[in-house]
Short mmCIF file of C-alpha atoms and ligand atoms in Angstrom, two decimals:
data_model
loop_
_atom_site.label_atom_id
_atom_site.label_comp_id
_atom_site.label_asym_id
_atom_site.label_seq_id
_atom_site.Cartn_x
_atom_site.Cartn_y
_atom_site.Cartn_z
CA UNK A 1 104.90 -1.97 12.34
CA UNK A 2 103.21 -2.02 15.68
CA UNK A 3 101.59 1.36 17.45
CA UNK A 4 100.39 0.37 20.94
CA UNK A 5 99.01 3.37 23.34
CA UNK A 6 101.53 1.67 26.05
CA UNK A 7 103.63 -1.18 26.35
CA UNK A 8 105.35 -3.21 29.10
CA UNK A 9 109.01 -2.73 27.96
CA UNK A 10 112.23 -4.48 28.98
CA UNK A 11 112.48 -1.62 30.80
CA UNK A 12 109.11 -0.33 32.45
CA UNK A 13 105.79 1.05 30.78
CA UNK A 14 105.85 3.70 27.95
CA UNK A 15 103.43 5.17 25.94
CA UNK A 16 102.96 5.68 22.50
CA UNK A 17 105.55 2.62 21.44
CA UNK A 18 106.38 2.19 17.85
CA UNK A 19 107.85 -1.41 17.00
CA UNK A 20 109.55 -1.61 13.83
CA UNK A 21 109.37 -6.14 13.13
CA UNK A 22 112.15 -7.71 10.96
CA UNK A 23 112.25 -11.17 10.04
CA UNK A 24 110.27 -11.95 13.12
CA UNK A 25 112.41 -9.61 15.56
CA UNK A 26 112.48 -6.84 17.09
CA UNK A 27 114.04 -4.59 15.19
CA UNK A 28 113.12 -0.76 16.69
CA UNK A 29 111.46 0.33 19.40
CA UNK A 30 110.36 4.28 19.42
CA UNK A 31 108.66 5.74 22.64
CA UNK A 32 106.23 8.94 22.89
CA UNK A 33 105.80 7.97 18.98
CA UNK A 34 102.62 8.86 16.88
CA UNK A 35 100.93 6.20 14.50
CA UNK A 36 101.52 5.99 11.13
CA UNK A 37 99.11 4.87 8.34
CA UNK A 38 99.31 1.11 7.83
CA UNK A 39 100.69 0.28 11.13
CA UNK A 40 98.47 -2.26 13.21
CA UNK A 41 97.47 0.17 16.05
CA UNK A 42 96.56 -1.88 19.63
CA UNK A 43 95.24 -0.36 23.14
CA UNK A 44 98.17 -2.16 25.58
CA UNK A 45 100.81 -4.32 24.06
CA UNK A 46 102.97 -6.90 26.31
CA UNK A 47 105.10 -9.57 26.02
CA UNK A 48 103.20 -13.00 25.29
CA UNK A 49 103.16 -16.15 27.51
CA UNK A 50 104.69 -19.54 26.13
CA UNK A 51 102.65 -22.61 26.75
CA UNK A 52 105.07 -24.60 27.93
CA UNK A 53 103.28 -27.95 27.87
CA UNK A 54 100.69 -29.44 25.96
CA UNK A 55 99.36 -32.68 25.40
CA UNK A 56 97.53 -31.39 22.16
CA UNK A 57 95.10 -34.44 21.59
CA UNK A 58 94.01 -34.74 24.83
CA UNK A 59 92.03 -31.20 24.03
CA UNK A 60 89.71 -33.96 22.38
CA UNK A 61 88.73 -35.83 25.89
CA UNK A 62 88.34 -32.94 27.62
CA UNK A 63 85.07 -33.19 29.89
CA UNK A 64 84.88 -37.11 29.43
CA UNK A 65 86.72 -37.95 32.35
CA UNK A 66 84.06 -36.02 34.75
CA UNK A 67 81.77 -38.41 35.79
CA UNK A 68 82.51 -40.73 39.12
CA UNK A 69 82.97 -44.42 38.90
CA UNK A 70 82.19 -46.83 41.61
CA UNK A 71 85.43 -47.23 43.31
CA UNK A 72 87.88 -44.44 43.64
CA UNK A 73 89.07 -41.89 40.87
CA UNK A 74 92.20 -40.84 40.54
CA UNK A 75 94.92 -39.54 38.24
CA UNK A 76 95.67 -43.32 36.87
CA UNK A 77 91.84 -44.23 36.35
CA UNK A 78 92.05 -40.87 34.56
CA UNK A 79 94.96 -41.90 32.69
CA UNK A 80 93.81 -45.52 31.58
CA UNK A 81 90.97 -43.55 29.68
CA UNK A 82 92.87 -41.50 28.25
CA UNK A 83 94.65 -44.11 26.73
CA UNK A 84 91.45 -45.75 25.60
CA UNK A 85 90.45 -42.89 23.76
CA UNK A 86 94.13 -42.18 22.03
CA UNK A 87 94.26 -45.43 20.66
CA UNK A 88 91.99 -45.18 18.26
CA UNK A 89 93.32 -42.03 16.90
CA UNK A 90 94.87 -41.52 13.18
CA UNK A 91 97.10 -39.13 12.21
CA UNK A 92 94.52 -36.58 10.29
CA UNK A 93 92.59 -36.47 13.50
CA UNK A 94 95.99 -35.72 15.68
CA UNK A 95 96.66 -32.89 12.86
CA UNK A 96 92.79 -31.58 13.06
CA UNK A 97 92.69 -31.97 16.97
CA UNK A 98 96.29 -30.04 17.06
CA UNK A 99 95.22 -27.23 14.77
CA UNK A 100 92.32 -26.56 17.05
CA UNK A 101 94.44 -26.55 20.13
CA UNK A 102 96.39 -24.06 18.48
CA UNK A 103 94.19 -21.51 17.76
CA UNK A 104 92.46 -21.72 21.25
CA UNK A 105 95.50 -21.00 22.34
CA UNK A 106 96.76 -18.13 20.02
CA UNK A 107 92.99 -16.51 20.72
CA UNK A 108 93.68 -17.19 24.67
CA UNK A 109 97.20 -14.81 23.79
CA UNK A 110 99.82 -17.66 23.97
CA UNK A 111 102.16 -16.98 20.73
CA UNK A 112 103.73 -20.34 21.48
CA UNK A 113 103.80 -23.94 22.34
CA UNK A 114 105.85 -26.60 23.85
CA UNK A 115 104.42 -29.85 22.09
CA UNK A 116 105.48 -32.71 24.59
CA UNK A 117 104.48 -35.55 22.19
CA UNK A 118 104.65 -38.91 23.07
CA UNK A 119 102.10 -40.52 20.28
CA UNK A 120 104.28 -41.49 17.45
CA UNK A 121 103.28 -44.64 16.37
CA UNK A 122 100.43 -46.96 14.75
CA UNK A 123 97.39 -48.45 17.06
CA UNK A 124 99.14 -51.53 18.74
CA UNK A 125 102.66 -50.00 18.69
CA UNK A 126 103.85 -50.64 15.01
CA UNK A 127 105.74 -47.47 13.72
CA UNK A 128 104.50 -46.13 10.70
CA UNK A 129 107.03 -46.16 7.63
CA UNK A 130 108.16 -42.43 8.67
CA UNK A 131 109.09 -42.83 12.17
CA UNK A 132 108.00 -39.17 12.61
CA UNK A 133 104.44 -39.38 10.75
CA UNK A 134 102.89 -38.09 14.24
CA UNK A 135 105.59 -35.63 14.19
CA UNK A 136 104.58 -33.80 11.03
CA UNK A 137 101.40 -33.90 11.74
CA UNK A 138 102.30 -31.24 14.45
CA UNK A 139 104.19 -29.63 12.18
CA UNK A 140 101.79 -29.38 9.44
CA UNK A 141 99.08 -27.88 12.76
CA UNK A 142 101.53 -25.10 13.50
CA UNK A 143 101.56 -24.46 10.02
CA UNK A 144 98.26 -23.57 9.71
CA UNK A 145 97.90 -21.65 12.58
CA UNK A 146 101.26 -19.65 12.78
CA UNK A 147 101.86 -20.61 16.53
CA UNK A 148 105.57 -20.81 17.40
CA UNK A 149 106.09 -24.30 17.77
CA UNK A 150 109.01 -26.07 20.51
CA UNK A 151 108.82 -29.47 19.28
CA UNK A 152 109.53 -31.72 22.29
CA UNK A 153 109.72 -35.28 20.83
CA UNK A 154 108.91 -37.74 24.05
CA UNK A 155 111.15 -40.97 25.01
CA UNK A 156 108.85 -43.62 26.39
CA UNK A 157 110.50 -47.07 26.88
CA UNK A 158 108.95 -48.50 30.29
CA UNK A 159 105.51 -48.67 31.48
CA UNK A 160 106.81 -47.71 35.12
CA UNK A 161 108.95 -47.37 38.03
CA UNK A 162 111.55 -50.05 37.86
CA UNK A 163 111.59 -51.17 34.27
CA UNK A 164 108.35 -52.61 33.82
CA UNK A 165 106.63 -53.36 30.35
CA UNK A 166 104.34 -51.46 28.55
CA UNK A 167 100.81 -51.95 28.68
CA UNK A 168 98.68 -52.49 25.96
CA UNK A 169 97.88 -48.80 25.95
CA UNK A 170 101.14 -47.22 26.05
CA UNK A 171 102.16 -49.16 22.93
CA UNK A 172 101.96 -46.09 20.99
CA UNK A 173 104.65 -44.44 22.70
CA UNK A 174 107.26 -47.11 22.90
CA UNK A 175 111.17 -46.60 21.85
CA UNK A 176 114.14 -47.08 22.91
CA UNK A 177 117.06 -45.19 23.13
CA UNK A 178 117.67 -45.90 19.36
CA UNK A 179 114.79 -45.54 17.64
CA UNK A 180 114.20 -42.79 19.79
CA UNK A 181 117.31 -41.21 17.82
CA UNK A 182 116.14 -42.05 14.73
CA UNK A 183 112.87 -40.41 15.33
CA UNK A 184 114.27 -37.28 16.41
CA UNK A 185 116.87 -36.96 13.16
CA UNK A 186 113.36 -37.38 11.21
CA UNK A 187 111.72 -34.56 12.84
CA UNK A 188 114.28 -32.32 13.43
CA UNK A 189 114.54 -32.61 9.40
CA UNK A 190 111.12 -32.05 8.72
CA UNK A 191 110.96 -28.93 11.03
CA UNK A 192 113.53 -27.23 8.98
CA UNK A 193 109.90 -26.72 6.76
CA UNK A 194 108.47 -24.29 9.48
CA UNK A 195 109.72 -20.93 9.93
CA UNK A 196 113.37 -20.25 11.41
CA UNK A 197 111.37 -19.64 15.04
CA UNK A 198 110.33 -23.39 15.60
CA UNK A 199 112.54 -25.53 18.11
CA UNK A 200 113.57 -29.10 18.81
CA UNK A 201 114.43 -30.78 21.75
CA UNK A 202 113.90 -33.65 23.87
CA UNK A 203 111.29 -35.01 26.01
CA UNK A 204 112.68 -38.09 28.45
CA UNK A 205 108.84 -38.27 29.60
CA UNK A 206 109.32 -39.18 33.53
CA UNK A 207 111.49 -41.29 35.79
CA UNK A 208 109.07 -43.87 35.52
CA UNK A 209 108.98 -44.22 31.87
CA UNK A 210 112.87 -44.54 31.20
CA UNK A 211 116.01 -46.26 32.91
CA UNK A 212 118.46 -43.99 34.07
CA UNK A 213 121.11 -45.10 31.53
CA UNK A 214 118.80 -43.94 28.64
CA UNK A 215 118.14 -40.75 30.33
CA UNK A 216 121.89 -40.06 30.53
CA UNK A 217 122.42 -41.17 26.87
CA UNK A 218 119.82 -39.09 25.56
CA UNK A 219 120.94 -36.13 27.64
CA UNK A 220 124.47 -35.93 26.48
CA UNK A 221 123.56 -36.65 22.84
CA UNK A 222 120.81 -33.22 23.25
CA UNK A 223 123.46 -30.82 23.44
CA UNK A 224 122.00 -27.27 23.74
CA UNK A 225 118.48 -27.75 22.90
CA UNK A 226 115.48 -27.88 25.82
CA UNK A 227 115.18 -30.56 27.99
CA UNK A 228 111.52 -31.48 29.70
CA UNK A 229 110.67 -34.28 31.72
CA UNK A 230 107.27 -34.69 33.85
CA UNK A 231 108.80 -35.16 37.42
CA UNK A 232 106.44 -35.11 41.12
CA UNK A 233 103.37 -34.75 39.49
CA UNK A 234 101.75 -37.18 41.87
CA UNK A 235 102.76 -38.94 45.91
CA UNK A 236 102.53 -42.88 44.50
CA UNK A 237 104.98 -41.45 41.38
CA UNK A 238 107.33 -39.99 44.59
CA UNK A 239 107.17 -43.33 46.47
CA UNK A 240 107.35 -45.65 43.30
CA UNK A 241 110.68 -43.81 42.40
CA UNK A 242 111.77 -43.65 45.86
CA UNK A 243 111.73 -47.07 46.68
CA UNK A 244 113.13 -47.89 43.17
CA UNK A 245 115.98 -45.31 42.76
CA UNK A 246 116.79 -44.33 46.33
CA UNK A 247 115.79 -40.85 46.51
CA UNK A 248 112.41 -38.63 45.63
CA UNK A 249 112.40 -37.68 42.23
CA UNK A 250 113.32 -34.51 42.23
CA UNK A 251 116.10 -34.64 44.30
CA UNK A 252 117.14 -37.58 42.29
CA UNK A 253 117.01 -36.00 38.91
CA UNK A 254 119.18 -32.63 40.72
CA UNK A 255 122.18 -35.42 42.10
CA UNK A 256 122.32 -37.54 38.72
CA UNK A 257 122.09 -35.13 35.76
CA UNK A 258 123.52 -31.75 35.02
CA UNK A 259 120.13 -29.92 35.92
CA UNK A 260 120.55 -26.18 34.62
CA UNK A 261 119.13 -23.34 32.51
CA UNK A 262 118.19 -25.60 29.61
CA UNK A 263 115.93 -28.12 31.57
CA UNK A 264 112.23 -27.87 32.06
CA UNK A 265 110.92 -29.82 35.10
CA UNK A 266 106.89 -29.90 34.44
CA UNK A 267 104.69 -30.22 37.65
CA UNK A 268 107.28 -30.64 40.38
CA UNK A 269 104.01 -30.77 42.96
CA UNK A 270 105.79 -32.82 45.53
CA UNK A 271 108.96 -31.35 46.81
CA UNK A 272 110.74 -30.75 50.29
CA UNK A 273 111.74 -27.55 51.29
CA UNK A 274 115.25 -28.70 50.23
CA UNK A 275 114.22 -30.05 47.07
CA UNK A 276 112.40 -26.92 46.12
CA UNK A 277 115.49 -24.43 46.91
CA UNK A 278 117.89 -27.03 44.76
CA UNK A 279 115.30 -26.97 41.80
CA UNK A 280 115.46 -23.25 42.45
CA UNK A 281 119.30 -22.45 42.00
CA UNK A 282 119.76 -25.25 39.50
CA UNK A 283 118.39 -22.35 37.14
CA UNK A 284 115.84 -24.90 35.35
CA UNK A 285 112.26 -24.15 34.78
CA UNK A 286 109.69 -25.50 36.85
CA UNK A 287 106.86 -26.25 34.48
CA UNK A 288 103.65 -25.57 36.10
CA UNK A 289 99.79 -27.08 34.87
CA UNK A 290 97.90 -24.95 37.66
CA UNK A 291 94.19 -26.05 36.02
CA UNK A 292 95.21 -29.36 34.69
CA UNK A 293 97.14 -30.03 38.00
CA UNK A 294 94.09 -29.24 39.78
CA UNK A 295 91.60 -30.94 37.26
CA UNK A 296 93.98 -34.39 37.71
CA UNK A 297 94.07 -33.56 42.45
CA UNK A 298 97.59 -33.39 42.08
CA UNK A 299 98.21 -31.02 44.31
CA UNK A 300 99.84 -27.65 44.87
CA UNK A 301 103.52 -26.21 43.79
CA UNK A 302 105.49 -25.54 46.66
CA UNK A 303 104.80 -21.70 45.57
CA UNK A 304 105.97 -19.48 48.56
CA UNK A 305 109.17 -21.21 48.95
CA UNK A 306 110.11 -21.65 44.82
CA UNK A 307 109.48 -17.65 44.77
CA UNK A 308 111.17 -16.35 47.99
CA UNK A 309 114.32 -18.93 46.72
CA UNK A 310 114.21 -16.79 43.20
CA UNK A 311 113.00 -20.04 40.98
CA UNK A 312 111.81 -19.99 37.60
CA UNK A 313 108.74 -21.09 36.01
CA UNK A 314 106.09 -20.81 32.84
CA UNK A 315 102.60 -22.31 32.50
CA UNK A 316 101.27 -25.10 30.38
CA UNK A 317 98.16 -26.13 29.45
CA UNK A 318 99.05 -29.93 29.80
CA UNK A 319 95.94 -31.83 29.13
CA UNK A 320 94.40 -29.09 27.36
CA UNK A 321 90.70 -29.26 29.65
CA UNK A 322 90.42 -25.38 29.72
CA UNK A 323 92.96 -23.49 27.33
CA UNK A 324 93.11 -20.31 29.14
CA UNK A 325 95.81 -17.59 29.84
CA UNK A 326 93.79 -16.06 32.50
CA UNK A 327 92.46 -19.08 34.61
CA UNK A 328 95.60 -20.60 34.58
CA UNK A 329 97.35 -17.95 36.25
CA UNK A 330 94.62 -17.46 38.79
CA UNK A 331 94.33 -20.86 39.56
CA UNK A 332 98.02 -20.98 40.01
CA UNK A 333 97.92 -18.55 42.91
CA UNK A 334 94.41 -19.47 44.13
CA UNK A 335 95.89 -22.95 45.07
CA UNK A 336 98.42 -21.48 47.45
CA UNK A 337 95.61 -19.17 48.67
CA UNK A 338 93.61 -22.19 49.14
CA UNK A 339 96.41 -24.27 51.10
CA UNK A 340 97.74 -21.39 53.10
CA UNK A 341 94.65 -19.80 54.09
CA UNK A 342 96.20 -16.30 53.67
CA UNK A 343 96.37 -14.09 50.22
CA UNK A 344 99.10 -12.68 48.10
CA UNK A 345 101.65 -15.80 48.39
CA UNK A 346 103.36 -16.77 45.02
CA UNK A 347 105.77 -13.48 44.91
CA UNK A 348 109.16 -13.01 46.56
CA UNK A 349 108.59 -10.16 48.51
CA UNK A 350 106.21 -7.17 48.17
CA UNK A 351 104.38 -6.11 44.60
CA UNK A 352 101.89 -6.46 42.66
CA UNK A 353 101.23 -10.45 42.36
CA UNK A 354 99.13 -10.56 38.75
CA UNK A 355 102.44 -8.56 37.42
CA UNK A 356 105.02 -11.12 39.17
CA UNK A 357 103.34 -13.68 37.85
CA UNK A 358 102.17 -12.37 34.05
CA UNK A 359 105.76 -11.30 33.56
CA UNK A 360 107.49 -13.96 35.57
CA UNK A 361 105.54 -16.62 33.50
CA UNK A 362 106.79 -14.75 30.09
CA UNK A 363 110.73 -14.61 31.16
CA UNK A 364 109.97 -18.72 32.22
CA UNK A 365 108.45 -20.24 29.49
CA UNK A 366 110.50 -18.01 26.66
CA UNK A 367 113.01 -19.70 28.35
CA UNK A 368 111.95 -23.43 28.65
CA UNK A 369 110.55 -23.18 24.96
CA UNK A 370 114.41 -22.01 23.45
CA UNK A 371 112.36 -19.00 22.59
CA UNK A 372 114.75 -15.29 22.61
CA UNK A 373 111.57 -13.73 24.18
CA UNK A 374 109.61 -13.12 27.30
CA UNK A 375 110.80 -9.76 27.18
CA UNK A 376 109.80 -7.18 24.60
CA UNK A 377 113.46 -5.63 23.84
CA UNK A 378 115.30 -4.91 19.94
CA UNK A 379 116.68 -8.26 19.26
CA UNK A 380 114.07 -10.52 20.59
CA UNK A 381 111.71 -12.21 18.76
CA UNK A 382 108.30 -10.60 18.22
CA UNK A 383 106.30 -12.61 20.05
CA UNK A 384 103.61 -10.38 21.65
CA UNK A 385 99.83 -10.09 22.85
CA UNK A 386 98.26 -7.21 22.39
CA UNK A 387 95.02 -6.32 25.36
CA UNK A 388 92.09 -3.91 25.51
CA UNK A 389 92.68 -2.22 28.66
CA UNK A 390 89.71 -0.02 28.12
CA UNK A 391 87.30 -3.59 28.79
CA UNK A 392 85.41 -3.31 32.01
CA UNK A 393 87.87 -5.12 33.82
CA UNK A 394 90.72 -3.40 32.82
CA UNK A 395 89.44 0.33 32.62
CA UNK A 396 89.98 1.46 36.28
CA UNK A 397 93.81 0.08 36.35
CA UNK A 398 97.28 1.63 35.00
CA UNK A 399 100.21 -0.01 34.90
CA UNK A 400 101.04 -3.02 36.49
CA UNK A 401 97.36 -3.29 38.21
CA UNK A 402 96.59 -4.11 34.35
CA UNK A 403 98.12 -7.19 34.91
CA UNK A 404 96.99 -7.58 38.43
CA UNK A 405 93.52 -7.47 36.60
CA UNK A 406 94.25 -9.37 33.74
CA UNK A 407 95.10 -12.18 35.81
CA UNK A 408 92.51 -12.37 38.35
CA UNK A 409 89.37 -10.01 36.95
CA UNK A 410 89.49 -10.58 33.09
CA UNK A 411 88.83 -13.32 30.71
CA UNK A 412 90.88 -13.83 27.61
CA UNK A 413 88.37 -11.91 25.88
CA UNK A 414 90.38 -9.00 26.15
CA UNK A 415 93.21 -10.50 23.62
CA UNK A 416 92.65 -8.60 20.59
CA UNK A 417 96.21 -9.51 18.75
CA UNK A 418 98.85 -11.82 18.81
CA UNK A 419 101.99 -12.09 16.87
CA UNK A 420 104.17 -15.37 16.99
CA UNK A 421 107.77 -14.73 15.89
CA UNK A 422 106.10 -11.51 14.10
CA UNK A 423 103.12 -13.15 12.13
CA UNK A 424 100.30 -11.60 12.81
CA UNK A 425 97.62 -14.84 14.04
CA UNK A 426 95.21 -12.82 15.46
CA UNK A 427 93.40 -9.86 14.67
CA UNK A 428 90.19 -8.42 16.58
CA UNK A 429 90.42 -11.37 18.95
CA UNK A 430 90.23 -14.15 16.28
CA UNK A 431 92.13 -16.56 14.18
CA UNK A 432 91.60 -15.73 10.63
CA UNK A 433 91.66 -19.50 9.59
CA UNK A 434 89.31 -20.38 13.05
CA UNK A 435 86.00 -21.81 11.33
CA UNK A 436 87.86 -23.85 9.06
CA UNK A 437 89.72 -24.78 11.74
CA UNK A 438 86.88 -25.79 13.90
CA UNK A 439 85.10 -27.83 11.05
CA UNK A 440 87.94 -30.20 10.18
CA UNK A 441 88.06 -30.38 14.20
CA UNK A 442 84.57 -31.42 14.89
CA UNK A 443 84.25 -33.51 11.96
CA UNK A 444 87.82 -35.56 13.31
CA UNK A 445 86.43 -35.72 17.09
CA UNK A 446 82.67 -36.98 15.47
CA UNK A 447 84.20 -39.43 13.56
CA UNK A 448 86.20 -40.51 16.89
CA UNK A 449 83.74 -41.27 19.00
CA UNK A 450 81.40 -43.40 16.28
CA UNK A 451 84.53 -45.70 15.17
ZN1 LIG Z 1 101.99 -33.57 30.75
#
């Protein structure tokens, strides 16, 4: 049981809310309620976000890349370290790296993750005897830490636009569209280890990294589960794909596959006006990265448009630079700020913008993870993050100015709980396993950079 002095609802604020938790659900909610002894009493209890995307070992490289080069930096000078740095990586440093991600990101009040994981084999691209080793390893991460874990295994066949061949340091990720089956049966039997709550689906990892016959193929075999793809995350990935396949790649992906509720488009930076409204009503989620997008100078989300059309959308933490709930909704509106020169933008029409976007964020990536969430509501799973609204930024606000504050005045100091499908993974602000945690993680990333 769950006593919260107020509560964002399904259907508005209450006070005094009493949450009776079954088997990870919601099974009661009681209004105007007093405590009882032994229930877990909070100050302000709402819905939790879903990461939607994360790239959990590149939490490892984060602050490596910040340094200029002679020449000119860019996303792909980025990305060629990156690979550099993965390479060397075995799979108890993936699981010790992941682990750590985790609880940053249960402590930041994100009860789950979507794991878009595209290293799944051995240095120099041999698989390992269990084609989802690198799988498990995730698995065995989520484990530990209780997060609620969307498993989005990642087909990688081409090393870009127009069918080329890998290079050297995208071996790792390489299948085709049949081992790419294989791996998934794997994992998707292994997960049946993690509680009832974890997902499966499918990760065709860009237009550039597939052909369009294996994207079909692997679309039809997916059947209900979710669907995410990286798509317009950069203006030479727009031009390569346009000169390749005819059209920009969003408006590609929209004519040639049956874009709906259970796709996840992540970035979708560079859109028309036309593209944006099509993503919009095709009921898919846009997948936004606001710090990683603007760590990487991608750009910004055609915001104002994407809102005023009624789109849909979550946050991920992508790269995993800065694991923050707050920042990364900030940041998210900041950048239209920024562009626009005006305030207020990323809402549909009048309110309160930290509330749109808080709540928005929650419907979006409950969504895109396969999650019955977003909401809190009998029937829906438990996943929820608990604030202090009595912290100095919060004290002077009610209501939906709490999350007006939480997203542009707080820090995610003011999580103090978290439940993920009902587990309880953090208590007074912290992960109960988070030293351990941290050990086995700096002792992986030391070993890293010495080999
Ligand atoms: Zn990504």
């Amino acid at each position: 049981m769950i006593h919260a002095k107020q509560a964002l609802l399904a259907e508005g604020w209450a006070d005094n809310v009493r949450l009776t938790i079954d088997a990870g659900t919601i099974l009661r909610i009681e209004t105007d309620a007093a405590a009882r002894t032994g229930d877990a009493r909070v100050d302000t209890l709402l819905p939790s976000l879903g990461n939607l995307h994360s790239h959990a070992f590149q939490r490892a490289m984060a602050g490596m890349t910040e340094f200029r080069q002679a020449g000119r930096d860019s996303f792909w000078t980025w990305r060629d370290l990156m690979y550099r740095f993965m390479d060397r990586m075995t799979p108890e440093q993936i699981e010790a790296i992941a682990a750590q991600v985790y609880v940053e990101m249960l402590e930041a009040g994100f009860a789950s993750v979507g794991e878009f994981h595209y290293v799944h084999h051995q240095p120099g691209g041999r698989p390992y005897d269990n084609p989802a080793e690198l799988s498990e390893r995730i698995f065995a991460a989520a484990a530990q830490t209780g997060i609620g874990l969307t498993h989005l295994p990642v087909l990688y066949t081409y090393g870009g636009a127009g069918q080329a061949d890998l290079t050297a340091g995208q071996r790792r990720f390489g299948n085709d569209a049949d081992s790419f089956a294989r791996l998934t049966e794997h994992a998707a039997s292994a997960l049946r280890d993690l509680p009832p709550d974890a997902r499966i689906g499918i990760a065709p990892h860009s237009l550039r990294a597939i052909s369009p016959e294996d994207l079909a193929r692997v679309v039809a075999a997916q059947g209900q589960g979710p669907i995410h793809i990286h798509i317009a995350e950069q203006p030479q990935e727009v031009r390569d794909i346009e000169a390749w396949l005819g059209a920009r790649p969003v408006a590609w992906l929209l004519d040639n596959q049956p874009v709906d509720d259970r796709w996840c488009l992540i970035h979708a930076t560079h859109m028309t006006d036309a593209e944006t409204d099509a993503l919009a009503a095709s009921g898919a989620v846009a997948g936004l990265c606001p710090i990683t997008e603007a760590n990487l100078g991608d750009g910004p989300f055609n915001g104002p448009g994407y809102a005023a059309a009624g789109g849909r959308f979550g946050i991920g933490s992508d790269s995993n630079i800065n694991i923050s709930l707050t920042e990364e909704l900030r940041t998210l509106e900041y950048s239209q700020r920024l562009r626009d020169t005006r305030r207020n933008v990323m809402i549909p029409a009048q309110g309160a913008v930290g509330a749109f976007l808080y709540t928005a964020a929650a419907r979006g990536g409950a969504q895109a993870l396969n999650r019955d969430a977003g909401v809190i509501e009998t029937g829906r799973l438990a996943d929820l993050v608990a604030i202090d609204s009595q912290t100095p930024a919060l004290c002077a606000l009610s209501g939906d100015g709490i999350l007006d504050c939480l997203a542009f005045a707080a820090k995610d100091g003011v999580v103090t709980d978290v439940w993920a499908a009902g587990r309880h993974a953090v208590l007074n602000g912290r992960h109960p396993k988070r030293e351990e945690i941290f050990a086995a993680y700096r002792k992986a990333v030391a070993q890293l950079i010495r080999d």
